[in-house]
Amino acid sequence: MEHIRTTKVEQVKLLDRFSTSNKSLTGTLYLTATHLLFIDSHQKETWILHHHIALVEKLALTTSGCQCIRSDPVIQCKNFRTVHFIVPRERDCHDIYNSLLQLSKQAKYEDLYAFSYNPKQNDSERLRGWQLVALAEEYKRMGVPNSNWQLSDANRDYKICETYPRELYVPRIASKPIIVGSSKFRSKGRFPVLSYYHQNKEAAICRCSQPLSGFSARCLEDEHLLQAISKANPANRYMYVMDTRPRHRMQSWWATQKDIGRIIVRISSKIWNDEKIRESDGKKRLNAMANRAAGKGYENEDNYSNIRFQFVGIENIHVMRSSLQKLLEVNGTKGLSVSDFYSGLENAGWLRHIKAVMDAAIFLAKAIMVENASVLVHCSDGWDRTSQVCSLGSLLLDPYYRTIRGFMVLIEKDWISFGHKYSERCGHLDGDPKEVSPVFTQFLECVWHLTEQFPQGFEFNEAFLLQIHEHIHSCQFGNFIGNCQKEREELKLKEKTYSLWPFLLDDQEKYFNPLYSSTSQKLAALEPNTVSFNFKFWRNMYHQFDGTLHPRQSVFNIIMNMNEQNKQLQKDVKDLESQIKQHKNKQTDGVLTKELLNSVRPESPALKTSLCLKEQTLLPVNDALRTIEGSNPADNRYSEYADEFSKAEPAVVSSEYGVARMTC
Amino acid sequence: MEFSELIRTGQAQAELLRGPEMPPLRGTLCVTGHHLLLSPGPQATPDLWLLLLRSVDSIEKRVAGDAGTITLRCKDLRVLQLDIEGVEATLDIARSIEALSSLESVITSFPFFYRPKGLRLGEAWHFHPPERYYKRIARETWSSPLPVPQTRAWRLSEANEDFSLCPSYPRAVIVPRAVDDDALARSARFRQGGRFPVLSYYHAPRGTVLLRSSQPLTGRQKLRCAEDEELLRAVLAEARPGARGFIVDTRSAQAAKQARMTGGGTEAKAAYPGWKRLHRPLERGRPLQESFVRLMEACGDPEQSMDRWLSRLDGCRWLSHVKEALSTACLAAQGMEWEGACILVHGAEGTDSTLLVTSLAQLILDPLSRTMAGFQELIEREWIQHEAPIFLLFLDCVWQLGRQFPLSLEFGEGMLLALFDHSYASPFGTFLCNSEKERCLCEVRTRTHSLWSGLNQPKEQRKLRNPLYVPNPLAIWPSVEPQSLRLWQGLFLRWTHPPEPSEVAWEKVWQIATDQKTEGSQPTDSASEPQP
C-alpha cells in the first residue's frame, strides 16, 4: 500500500484504442491494493488487476502544435487488454503512473494477490478444492501402475530432480540405480518418465530433458532406461525419441558430420556461444545414437537398434517471445490496412510457430495410433516445448482431456506437476525478462485451433480457454504460482491460497460447448489437418477487450442459451403437466383446469427467463463489453470522409452516439 | 440448330478423379446438349455424376498411349480430371465439350429446356418487380412520422416502357415526383448508357434516399444538362428543406477527371448546389479479376508453408477489396442514417461497383433486406451482372456481415454459395442475360423457371437459412478492421481443402434452433416466405 499515493482521481478519460472519433469515456479512477478500477459515467466498471499489467508507458501527446511528454498512462495487460487514460492534472497523472509501475511488479511471492484473495470459504472447502484434481487418480484412469509400469519412489524427497513431482511412473524393469544414473546424464536431472499411457495400444508418451554434455560419450544407465521404456511396450519393438528443437540450428554441424564420415568432432568453444554448445553437445549425443541406430556408428549398435530419432522444429522461448511481441505490435496498430496486417502476421511468424507445435503433437499421436510405438519427447530442459507436445499429443489421443474436468487434469499433469515455470514464463515477479515467454498461451491457442476444426470434439468452449489464460497471469489462485511442485510446497500454497478449478467448475455452464458430442467414435482420436489455410488469427484472444472489432458475439453462447432455454421449457411443460394432473385428481371440473392453466402460464419463471435471455447472451468473460447485434458507426473506421460529413455541418454530429442496444 | 451436330462422340469409358478425399468414379461418360454425365453402370450405386456444360470455364486435354486425360476448370472453382479410354474418344469428347460450353445463344441454354417436377412456369417471376418496391415506399412515406411534403415525393415512372431511355433499366423506375418523363429522357441522354439517377433505396427512419446512376457525360467541354441538375435538386428539395446530398464516386478523383477525355466526367460543383462529391476508388474489371485469380491460385496449394500462404493472401489483395467495398457502403449508409443526407452513387457505367455499394448499404440499414425474401428482392432490383467477380465480391461482403452479425441475416452461407453457383451456370433463368431488355426479348420470364421458385421450395430451406436468425430492427455496422475480416473458406477452399467436419455440427445447431422455435414462446414473425 505504501506505493499508492493517490487513491482516487476524478474526470479521467478512458480512450478506445481503435476508435477514430477519439471517443472516450469520462469517469473516476480508483487505485486499490490489488486492482485499478475505472467507473464511467454510465456506472460501467472496468477492473484491471495489477498483476495483469505487463507494461505502463507514458505517452507523447501532441496538443495544439506543441509536443510534450505527459505521464498519461498507457497500460498493456498480459491478457492483451490495452487501456489509455487521460488524467487532467499532471500531478495525479505522475502519481498514478509511478504507483502502477510499482504495483505491477512484485518482488516476492507473498505479495501476490492469491495470498490475500479471500473468496469466503472455510479451510475444508479450500482443501476439497485442491483435492479436486488428483493426479494419482489420473494415472489410475490411464491404467498405471500395471505389469509394465510402476510408481517410483526415487524422487519422493526431490532428491533426484527438484523440478519433477514426487510421484513418477517408470518402467517396472528400471531399477533405482538405473534411474539415478540416467538422471545424472540428463539436464537438471530430468530423466525419462511416463507422461501418458495409452491403454489400448499399451504405448506410452514419456518425457525428459536433453542429454548432458561433458560426460563420456555414453551413459549405460540412460541407454538402459530407454530400453526399458521400449520393452514396456509389448506391441512394438521400436520406439521414437522426439527432439522438439529445430534442426536448422544444427545443420552446419550435421554437415560436417557427414563430411568426415560421421565421426564426432569437438567444436571449439570460440566458435559457439554457450547456449549453442549445450545444444550442439546434446545433438552430438543424439547423432551418435542415431549413428548406432543406423548401424553406422562406432560402438554398441545393438543397444539402440530399436530407437528411431525424429526432429520437429519448435523454436525456443526467446524466438516465441519476440514473435508475440511482433504480433502485438501489428494488431495494436490503429487503422491497419489489410496488407499491413497480413504482412505483419507473416513477419511475426506466430502462426508458423503454432503450426510447428501442432505438427509435432500430430507426429506424436500418429506414432502411437498408427505404429503402436512409444515416444520419448524432449527439448532442452523439458519443461516448455516438451510440455506443449506431450499435452497436445495426449489431447489428440484421449477424449477425456477434451472435457472440462479432463482439461484441468491435463494442465495439472503435463504443465504444473512437471515443472513448467509459470512464474518465470508469465513474469509473476519482477525478474529476468528473458525468462518470460508465451509458451502456455501457444498451447491454449493450439487447443483453440482444434476446437475450430472439431466443433463437436470438445466439451468446453472458447471462453473456458480465455478464462484459464486470464488466470495464469492473475495470480488470484495458487495453481500457477511458482515454478515447480517443490517450490509450491515450500510456499504452502495449498494452505494459503485457493485452487482455480473448483471456481471454474462452479461456473461450468458458461464453458459448455453446446455442440459437444461425447459419443462420436469418429472423434475418439483427433486427426487435425494442418494445412496453412486452417490457421487463423485468434481475434477473441488478442482483441478480447476491443469491443469495436467484431464479431463480438459468440455463436456458441447463443446456441448454448437456446439449448438451456429448451431444457427449461421442457421442464416447465412437465411441471405444468404434473400440476394439471394433481388438480385433475382433486377436482374433475375441466373448466377449472383451464383457468388454472391460464393463470399459471404468465407467472412461469421459465418464461420470464426466456424473455430476458437475450439480455444475458454475454460472453462469460467478466467485464467484456458484449451487446446484442447493433453497433455504432462511430466505433468503426470506415473512412476519412466520415470527418468530412461533420466538417460540412458540425452542429449535427455529436461525439457520443452510445452503443445501440436491442431490446426484447 | 441441333446439338447433335456439335457432339462428335456421345460415349466413352472414363474415370473421374474427385480430389484427395473421394474415391475415383468409373463409368460411361456421355455428352448431351447441356450436360456431361458419368454413369457408373447398373452394378454400382445410383451414383450418377452430372456437370452442366455451361459451368466449364476451360478445358485441357492430354493424350498418352491409347488413353487421354481431360482437365476441366469450372466456373464454380472446381477442377475435375477425367481419364478416358481411347485417344480418338478423348479428342472427340474434348471438342464436343469445347463447342457446347461456349455456345453464345441464350435461348438454347439449359434453362429453356429445364422442366422440373413440382414447379410451374411463370412462378415467382412476379415477386420482385419495381412496382412492388414502389408500393413499399408509398406505404412507408404515408406512415412516416416526418413532415408532410415528403409523403408524395416519389413516383413510379414508366418512361422506360420500351427501353428507349435505358436498355439496362427495368421498364418502371422510381423518380422524384417533380420531374416529368421528358426531363427523365433528357437526363438519360446526359448519362452513360442512359442510366439517369433513380431511387435505389428509401430510408424511412430518416426520410433519406439512396440513388444510383452512371457518370454524367460532361466531356471535355464540361457540358451541363438542366434536367439532370433539376432531378438532383428535386431529390434534395423533397427530402427536407435544406437537405444535403453526397455523390459517392467509386473512382479516384483523378480517374474521374480523366474520364472527361472520353466523354464522361463528374458533376460540377456549381451545377449541383447542395451536393458534395466524395471519391472512394474501388477496383473493378481487370484488377479485380486478377485479384480473384491470384487468390484462387493461392487457395489451390495445400502444401505451401504458412509464410507463403500469408504472403499470397496479402499479395492477391482480395480482402483489401472486401474492406474497401464494405467501408464505402458504410460511408453511404452513415451519410443517410447519421447525417440525414441523400446519397447518389456512381462510377463510370454505374453497373458494377455502384451496385456493390448500393446493395451493401441497404443490407446495413434495412432490416427487410436481411430477410430471405428481402435479399432476393434486393438482388433482383440491384444486380445486372451476376457472372463477374464483382458479384462474388458482393457475396463475400455479405458473408462478412453474416459472420459479424450471426443473428441478423435470415439466410445463411448456403444461400450465398447457391447464388454463386447459379450465377455462373444454372438450370434456372434468373441470372440469364445482362439487362431487362434482353430478358424481355428472350422471353426469359415465360420460358424458364425462376431461381427463386427453385430455392424457395421447402426442401431447400435447411440448407439456405440461418437457424439463428432473429429479426433485428437496427442498422448493422460492420467492423472493417483487417482483424475482423476473414477469408471465406466455405467458398474459396470449397474444392481444394476437404470440408471440415462441421456439417454434423451444423445439423445439431439446426436441431437446437428448431427445437426452440417449436417450443419457444413466440414463433418469429416470418415476413420472408413469399406467398405465390
Coordinates of C-alpha atoms in Angstrom, one line a residue, chain B residues 89-518:
Chain B
A89 CA -12.6 -40.7 -77.9
T90 CA -10.7 -38.2 -75.7
L91 CA -10.2 -35.7 -78.5
D92 CA -13.8 -36.0 -79.7
I93 CA -15.2 -35.5 -76.2
A94 CA -12.9 -32.6 -75.6
R95 CA -14.0 -30.9 -78.8
S96 CA -17.7 -31.6 -78.0
I97 CA -17.3 -30.0 -74.6
E98 CA -15.5 -27.1 -76.0
A99 CA -18.2 -26.4 -78.6
L100 CA -21.1 -26.9 -76.3
S101 CA -19.8 -25.0 -73.4
S102 CA -19.0 -21.9 -75.4
L103 CA -22.5 -21.6 -77.1
E104 CA -23.4 -17.9 -77.0
S105 CA -27.1 -18.2 -77.6
V106 CA -29.3 -17.6 -74.6
I107 CA -32.3 -19.4 -75.9
T108 CA -30.5 -22.7 -76.5
S109 CA -29.3 -22.7 -72.9
F110 CA -30.4 -25.3 -70.4
P111 CA -33.0 -23.1 -68.5
F112 CA -35.1 -23.1 -71.7
F113 CA -35.3 -26.9 -71.5
Y114 CA -35.4 -27.4 -67.8
R115 CA -38.8 -28.6 -66.6
P116 CA -38.6 -29.9 -63.1
K117 CA -41.4 -31.6 -61.3
G118 CA -43.3 -29.6 -58.8
L119 CA -42.5 -26.2 -60.3
R120 CA -44.8 -24.3 -62.7
L121 CA -43.5 -21.9 -65.3
G122 CA -44.0 -18.3 -64.6
E123 CA -44.0 -18.9 -60.8
A124 CA -42.0 -16.5 -58.6
W125 CA -41.2 -14.2 -61.5
H126 CA -43.7 -11.6 -60.2
F127 CA -42.2 -11.4 -56.8
H128 CA -39.8 -8.6 -57.3
P129 CA -40.7 -6.0 -59.8
P130 CA -40.1 -2.3 -59.1
E131 CA -43.8 -1.8 -58.7
R132 CA -43.7 -3.9 -55.6
Y133 CA -40.9 -1.9 -54.1
Y134 CA -42.7 1.3 -55.0
K135 CA -45.7 0.1 -53.0
R136 CA -43.5 -0.4 -50.0
I137 CA -42.1 3.1 -50.3
A138 CA -45.5 4.6 -50.7
R139 CA -46.6 2.8 -47.6
E140 CA -43.6 3.9 -45.7
T141 CA -43.9 7.5 -46.8
W142 CA -47.5 7.6 -45.8
S143 CA -46.9 6.3 -42.4
S144 CA -43.8 8.3 -42.0
P145 CA -43.5 10.4 -38.8
L146 CA -41.7 13.0 -40.9
P147 CA -43.3 16.3 -42.1
V148 CA -45.9 16.1 -44.8
P149 CA -44.1 17.3 -48.0
Q150 CA -42.2 14.0 -48.0
T151 CA -45.2 11.8 -48.4
R152 CA -45.8 12.2 -52.1
A153 CA -42.2 12.9 -53.1
W154 CA -41.7 9.8 -55.3
R155 CA -43.5 8.3 -58.3
L156 CA -43.2 5.3 -60.4
S157 CA -42.3 6.3 -64.0
E158 CA -42.9 4.1 -67.0
A159 CA -40.9 6.3 -69.2
N160 CA -38.6 3.4 -70.0
E161 CA -41.5 1.2 -71.0
D162 CA -39.9 0.3 -74.3
F163 CA -36.3 0.5 -73.0
S164 CA -35.7 3.5 -75.2
L165 CA -34.3 5.6 -72.3
C166 CA -32.0 3.0 -70.9
P167 CA -31.7 -0.6 -72.1
S168 CA -30.3 -1.8 -68.7
Y169 CA -33.0 -0.3 -66.6
P170 CA -36.3 -2.1 -66.0
R171 CA -39.5 -0.8 -67.6
A172 CA -40.5 1.1 -64.4
V173 CA -38.3 3.2 -62.3
I174 CA -38.8 5.3 -59.2
V175 CA -38.0 9.0 -59.6
P176 CA -38.9 12.3 -57.9
R177 CA -42.5 13.3 -58.5
A178 CA -41.5 16.8 -59.5
V179 CA -39.6 15.5 -62.6
D180 CA -41.6 14.5 -65.6
D181 CA -40.8 11.9 -68.2
D182 CA -39.5 14.3 -70.8
A183 CA -36.9 15.6 -68.3
L184 CA -36.0 12.0 -67.5
A185 CA -35.4 11.3 -71.2
R186 CA -33.0 14.3 -71.3
S187 CA -31.3 13.3 -68.2
A188 CA -30.9 9.8 -69.6
R189 CA -29.2 11.3 -72.7
F190 CA -26.7 13.1 -70.4
R191 CA -25.7 9.9 -68.5
Q192 CA -23.6 7.0 -69.9
G193 CA -25.8 4.1 -71.1
G194 CA -28.8 6.2 -70.3
R195 CA -28.6 5.3 -66.6
F196 CA -30.1 8.5 -65.1
P197 CA -30.4 8.9 -61.3
V198 CA -33.1 6.7 -59.9
L199 CA -34.1 5.7 -56.5
S200 CA -32.4 2.6 -55.1
Y201 CA -33.5 2.6 -51.5
Y202 CA -35.7 4.8 -49.4
H203 CA -34.5 5.0 -45.8
A204 CA -37.8 5.6 -44.0
P205 CA -36.4 6.2 -40.4
R206 CA -34.6 9.3 -41.7
G207 CA -36.6 10.1 -44.8
T208 CA -33.4 10.0 -46.9
V209 CA -32.7 8.2 -50.1
L210 CA -30.0 6.3 -51.9
L211 CA -29.8 6.9 -55.6
R212 CA -27.7 5.4 -58.3
S213 CA -26.8 6.3 -61.9
S214 CA -23.9 6.3 -64.3
Q215 CA -21.4 9.1 -64.8
P216 CA -22.6 12.3 -66.4
L217 CA -21.4 12.9 -70.0
T218 CA -19.8 16.2 -69.3
G219 CA -16.8 15.6 -71.6
R220 CA -14.0 18.0 -72.4
Q221 CA -16.4 20.9 -72.9
K222 CA -17.8 20.5 -69.4
L223 CA -21.4 20.1 -70.7
R224 CA -24.3 20.5 -68.5
C225 CA -27.8 19.2 -68.5
A226 CA -30.5 21.4 -66.9
E227 CA -32.9 18.4 -66.4
D228 CA -30.3 16.3 -64.8
E229 CA -29.5 19.1 -62.4
E230 CA -33.2 19.6 -61.8
L231 CA -33.6 16.0 -61.0
L232 CA -31.0 16.0 -58.2
R233 CA -32.3 19.4 -57.0
A234 CA -35.7 17.9 -56.7
V235 CA -34.3 14.9 -54.7
L236 CA -32.9 17.3 -52.0
A237 CA -35.9 19.6 -52.0
E238 CA -38.3 16.7 -51.4
A239 CA -36.2 15.1 -48.7
R240 CA -36.2 18.0 -46.4
P241 CA -35.8 21.8 -46.9
G242 CA -32.1 22.4 -46.8
A243 CA -31.2 18.8 -47.1
R244 CA -27.7 17.9 -48.2
G245 CA -26.5 15.3 -50.6
F246 CA -23.4 13.4 -51.2
I247 CA -22.2 12.0 -54.5
V248 CA -20.1 8.9 -53.8
D249 CA -18.0 8.4 -56.9
T250 CA -16.4 5.0 -56.9
R251 CA -13.4 6.3 -58.9
S252 CA -10.5 8.2 -57.7
A253 CA -10.6 12.0 -58.3
Q254 CA -8.0 11.6 -60.9
A255 CA -9.7 8.8 -62.8
A256 CA -13.0 10.8 -62.7
K257 CA -11.2 13.8 -64.2
Q258 CA -9.6 11.6 -66.9
A259 CA -12.9 10.2 -67.8
R260 CA -13.7 13.7 -69.3
M261 CA -11.3 13.0 -72.1
T262 CA -13.5 10.1 -73.2
G263 CA -16.8 12.0 -72.9
G264 CA -17.5 11.1 -69.3
G265 CA -16.8 13.1 -66.1
T266 CA -18.3 14.2 -62.9
E267 CA -21.0 16.5 -61.6
A268 CA -19.6 20.1 -61.4
K269 CA -19.9 21.5 -58.0
A270 CA -21.5 24.8 -59.1
A271 CA -24.1 23.0 -61.2
Y272 CA -25.5 20.8 -58.4
P273 CA -25.9 23.0 -55.3
G274 CA -26.2 21.1 -52.1
W275 CA -24.4 18.1 -53.4
K276 CA -20.9 17.3 -52.4
R277 CA -18.6 14.8 -54.2
L278 CA -16.6 12.2 -52.3
H279 CA -14.2 9.9 -54.2
R280 CA -13.9 6.3 -53.0
P281 CA -11.9 4.4 -55.5
L282 CA -13.0 0.7 -55.8
E283 CA -11.3 -1.8 -58.0
R284 CA -13.4 -3.5 -60.7
G285 CA -13.0 -5.2 -64.0
R286 CA -9.5 -6.5 -64.8
P287 CA -7.7 -5.7 -61.5
L288 CA -10.5 -7.4 -59.6
Q289 CA -10.5 -10.4 -61.9
E290 CA -6.7 -10.7 -61.4
S291 CA -7.0 -10.4 -57.7
F292 CA -9.6 -13.2 -57.8
V293 CA -7.4 -15.4 -60.0
R294 CA -4.4 -14.9 -57.7
L295 CA -6.4 -15.8 -54.7
M296 CA -7.7 -18.9 -56.3
E297 CA -4.1 -19.9 -57.2
A298 CA -3.1 -19.4 -53.5
C299 CA -6.1 -21.5 -52.4
G300 CA -5.1 -24.3 -54.7
D301 CA -1.9 -25.2 -53.0
P302 CA -2.4 -27.1 -49.7
E303 CA 1.3 -27.8 -49.4
Q304 CA 2.6 -24.3 -49.1
S305 CA 4.2 -23.1 -45.9
M306 CA 2.5 -20.7 -43.5
D307 CA 4.6 -17.8 -44.6
R308 CA 4.0 -18.4 -48.3
W309 CA 0.2 -18.7 -47.7
L310 CA 0.1 -15.4 -45.7
S311 CA 2.2 -13.6 -48.2
R312 CA 0.0 -14.8 -51.1
L313 CA -3.2 -13.9 -49.2
D314 CA -1.7 -10.4 -48.7
G315 CA -0.4 -10.2 -52.3
C316 CA -3.7 -11.0 -54.0
R317 CA -5.4 -8.1 -52.2
W318 CA -8.8 -9.7 -52.3
L319 CA -9.5 -8.9 -48.6
S320 CA -8.5 -5.3 -49.3
H321 CA -11.2 -5.1 -51.9
V322 CA -13.7 -6.6 -49.3
K323 CA -12.6 -4.0 -46.8
E324 CA -12.9 -1.1 -49.3
A325 CA -16.3 -2.2 -50.6
L326 CA -17.6 -2.6 -47.1
S327 CA -16.3 0.7 -45.9
T328 CA -17.6 2.6 -48.9
A329 CA -21.0 1.1 -48.3
C330 CA -20.8 2.0 -44.6
L331 CA -19.9 5.6 -45.6
A332 CA -23.0 5.8 -47.8
A333 CA -25.2 4.2 -45.1
Q334 CA -23.7 6.5 -42.5
G335 CA -24.5 9.5 -44.6
M336 CA -28.1 8.5 -44.7
E337 CA -28.5 7.3 -41.1
W338 CA -26.4 9.8 -39.2
E339 CA -26.2 12.9 -41.4
G340 CA -29.7 12.7 -42.8
A341 CA -28.2 13.2 -46.2
C342 CA -29.2 11.9 -49.6
I343 CA -26.7 9.7 -51.4
L344 CA -26.0 9.3 -55.1
V345 CA -23.6 6.5 -56.0
H346 CA -22.0 6.1 -59.4
G347 CA -18.7 5.2 -61.0
A348 CA -18.4 5.2 -64.8
E349 CA -21.1 2.8 -66.2
G350 CA -22.8 2.5 -62.9
T351 CA -23.2 -1.2 -63.4
D352 CA -20.6 -2.8 -61.1
S353 CA -19.0 -1.1 -58.1
T354 CA -22.0 1.2 -57.9
L355 CA -24.3 -1.7 -57.4
L356 CA -21.9 -3.2 -54.9
V357 CA -22.2 -0.1 -52.8
T358 CA -25.9 0.5 -53.0
S359 CA -26.8 -3.1 -52.3
L360 CA -24.4 -3.4 -49.3
A361 CA -25.6 -0.1 -47.9
Q362 CA -29.2 -1.4 -47.9
L363 CA -28.2 -4.6 -46.1
I364 CA -26.6 -2.5 -43.4
L365 CA -29.5 -0.2 -42.9
D366 CA -32.6 -2.1 -44.0
P367 CA -33.8 -5.0 -41.8
L368 CA -36.2 -6.2 -44.5
S369 CA -33.3 -6.7 -47.0
R370 CA -31.8 -9.1 -44.5
T371 CA -34.8 -11.5 -44.7
M372 CA -34.8 -14.3 -47.3
A373 CA -37.4 -12.6 -49.4
G374 CA -35.9 -9.1 -49.0
F375 CA -32.5 -10.3 -50.0
Q376 CA -33.9 -12.0 -53.1
E377 CA -35.7 -8.8 -54.0
L378 CA -32.5 -6.8 -53.4
I379 CA -30.6 -8.9 -55.8
E380 CA -33.4 -8.7 -58.4
R381 CA -33.6 -5.0 -58.1
E382 CA -29.9 -4.1 -57.9
W383 CA -27.8 -6.6 -59.8
I384 CA -27.4 -6.8 -63.5
Q385 CA -24.2 -8.6 -63.9
H386 CA -24.0 -11.7 -62.0
E387 CA -21.3 -13.6 -63.7
A388 CA -18.4 -11.4 -62.6
P389 CA -16.0 -11.2 -59.7
I390 CA -17.8 -8.1 -58.6
F391 CA -20.9 -10.2 -57.8
L392 CA -18.7 -12.6 -55.9
L393 CA -17.2 -9.7 -54.0
F394 CA -20.7 -8.6 -53.1
L395 CA -21.4 -12.2 -51.8
D396 CA -18.2 -12.2 -49.9
C397 CA -19.1 -8.9 -48.2
V398 CA -22.5 -10.2 -47.3
W399 CA -20.8 -13.3 -45.8
Q400 CA -18.6 -11.0 -43.7
L401 CA -21.7 -9.2 -42.5
G402 CA -23.2 -12.6 -41.6
R403 CA -20.1 -13.6 -39.7
Q404 CA -20.0 -10.4 -37.7
F405 CA -23.8 -10.4 -37.0
P406 CA -24.6 -14.1 -36.8
L407 CA -28.2 -13.5 -35.8
S408 CA -29.2 -10.7 -38.2
L409 CA -29.4 -12.4 -41.6
E410 CA -32.2 -14.8 -42.3
F411 CA -30.2 -16.6 -44.9
G412 CA -27.0 -18.5 -44.2
E413 CA -23.8 -19.3 -46.0
G414 CA -25.6 -22.0 -48.1
M415 CA -27.7 -19.3 -49.7
L416 CA -24.6 -17.3 -50.7
L417 CA -23.0 -20.4 -52.1
A418 CA -26.1 -21.3 -54.1
L419 CA -26.2 -17.8 -55.6
F420 CA -22.6 -18.0 -56.5
D421 CA -23.1 -21.4 -58.2
H422 CA -26.3 -20.3 -60.0
S423 CA -24.8 -17.0 -61.2
Y424 CA -22.3 -18.9 -63.4
A425 CA -24.3 -21.9 -64.6
S426 CA -27.8 -22.6 -63.6
P427 CA -30.9 -24.6 -64.8
F428 CA -32.9 -21.5 -63.8
G429 CA -33.4 -18.4 -65.9
T430 CA -33.0 -15.7 -63.2
F431 CA -29.4 -14.9 -63.9
L432 CA -29.7 -15.2 -67.7
C433 CA -29.0 -12.1 -69.9
N434 CA -27.4 -8.8 -68.9
S435 CA -30.4 -6.5 -68.9
E436 CA -34.1 -6.3 -68.5
K437 CA -34.4 -5.6 -72.2
E438 CA -32.6 -8.8 -73.3
R439 CA -34.6 -10.8 -70.8
C440 CA -37.8 -9.5 -72.4
L441 CA -36.6 -10.3 -75.9
C442 CA -35.7 -13.8 -74.9
E443 CA -39.0 -14.2 -73.0
V444 CA -37.0 -15.5 -70.1
R445 CA -39.8 -14.9 -67.7
T446 CA -42.3 -17.1 -69.5
R447 CA -40.0 -19.8 -70.9
T448 CA -37.7 -20.5 -67.9
H449 CA -38.1 -21.2 -64.2
S450 CA -37.2 -18.5 -61.7
L451 CA -34.3 -19.4 -59.4
W452 CA -36.3 -18.1 -56.5
S453 CA -39.1 -20.6 -57.1
G454 CA -36.4 -23.3 -57.0
L455 CA -34.8 -22.0 -53.9
N456 CA -38.0 -21.3 -52.0
Q457 CA -39.1 -24.9 -52.1
P458 CA -39.4 -26.3 -48.6
K459 CA -36.8 -29.0 -49.2
E460 CA -34.1 -26.4 -49.8
Q461 CA -34.7 -24.3 -46.7
R462 CA -32.5 -26.1 -44.2
K463 CA -29.5 -25.6 -46.5
L464 CA -30.2 -22.0 -47.2
R465 CA -31.5 -20.4 -44.0
N466 CA -29.7 -19.3 -40.9
P467 CA -31.1 -21.2 -37.9
L468 CA -30.1 -18.5 -35.5
Y469 CA -32.0 -15.7 -37.2
V470 CA -33.8 -13.2 -35.0
P471 CA -35.2 -10.1 -36.8
N472 CA -33.0 -7.1 -35.8
P473 CA -34.6 -3.7 -36.4
L474 CA -31.3 -1.9 -36.1
A475 CA -28.6 -1.0 -38.6
I476 CA -25.7 -3.4 -38.5
W477 CA -22.4 -1.5 -38.7
P478 CA -19.6 -4.0 -39.5
S479 CA -16.1 -3.7 -38.4
V480 CA -13.8 -3.2 -41.4
E481 CA -10.5 -3.7 -39.5
P482 CA -8.4 -6.5 -41.0
Q483 CA -8.6 -8.4 -37.8
S484 CA -12.3 -8.7 -38.2
L485 CA -12.3 -9.8 -41.9
R486 CA -11.7 -13.4 -42.7
L487 CA -11.1 -15.4 -45.8
W488 CA -14.4 -17.0 -46.9
Q489 CA -13.1 -20.6 -46.7
G490 CA -16.5 -22.1 -47.4
L491 CA -16.2 -20.7 -50.9
F492 CA -12.6 -20.3 -51.8
L493 CA -11.4 -23.5 -50.3
R494 CA -14.6 -25.5 -51.1
W495 CA -12.9 -27.9 -53.5
T496 CA -9.2 -27.8 -52.7
H497 CA -9.5 -28.2 -48.9
P498 CA -11.6 -31.1 -47.7
P499 CA -14.5 -29.7 -45.7
E500 CA -14.0 -29.6 -42.0
P501 CA -16.3 -32.0 -40.2
S502 CA -18.7 -29.3 -39.4
E503 CA -21.8 -30.5 -41.3
V504 CA -22.9 -32.6 -38.4
A505 CA -22.3 -29.7 -36.1
W506 CA -24.5 -27.5 -38.3
E507 CA -27.2 -30.2 -38.2
K508 CA -27.1 -30.0 -34.5
V509 CA -27.4 -26.2 -34.5
W510 CA -30.5 -26.7 -36.6
Q511 CA -31.9 -29.2 -34.2
I512 CA -31.4 -26.9 -31.2
A513 CA -32.7 -23.9 -33.0
T514 CA -35.8 -25.6 -34.4
D515 CA -36.5 -27.2 -31.1
Q516 CA -36.6 -23.7 -29.7
K517 CA -38.8 -22.3 -32.4
T518 CA -41.4 -25.0 -32.0

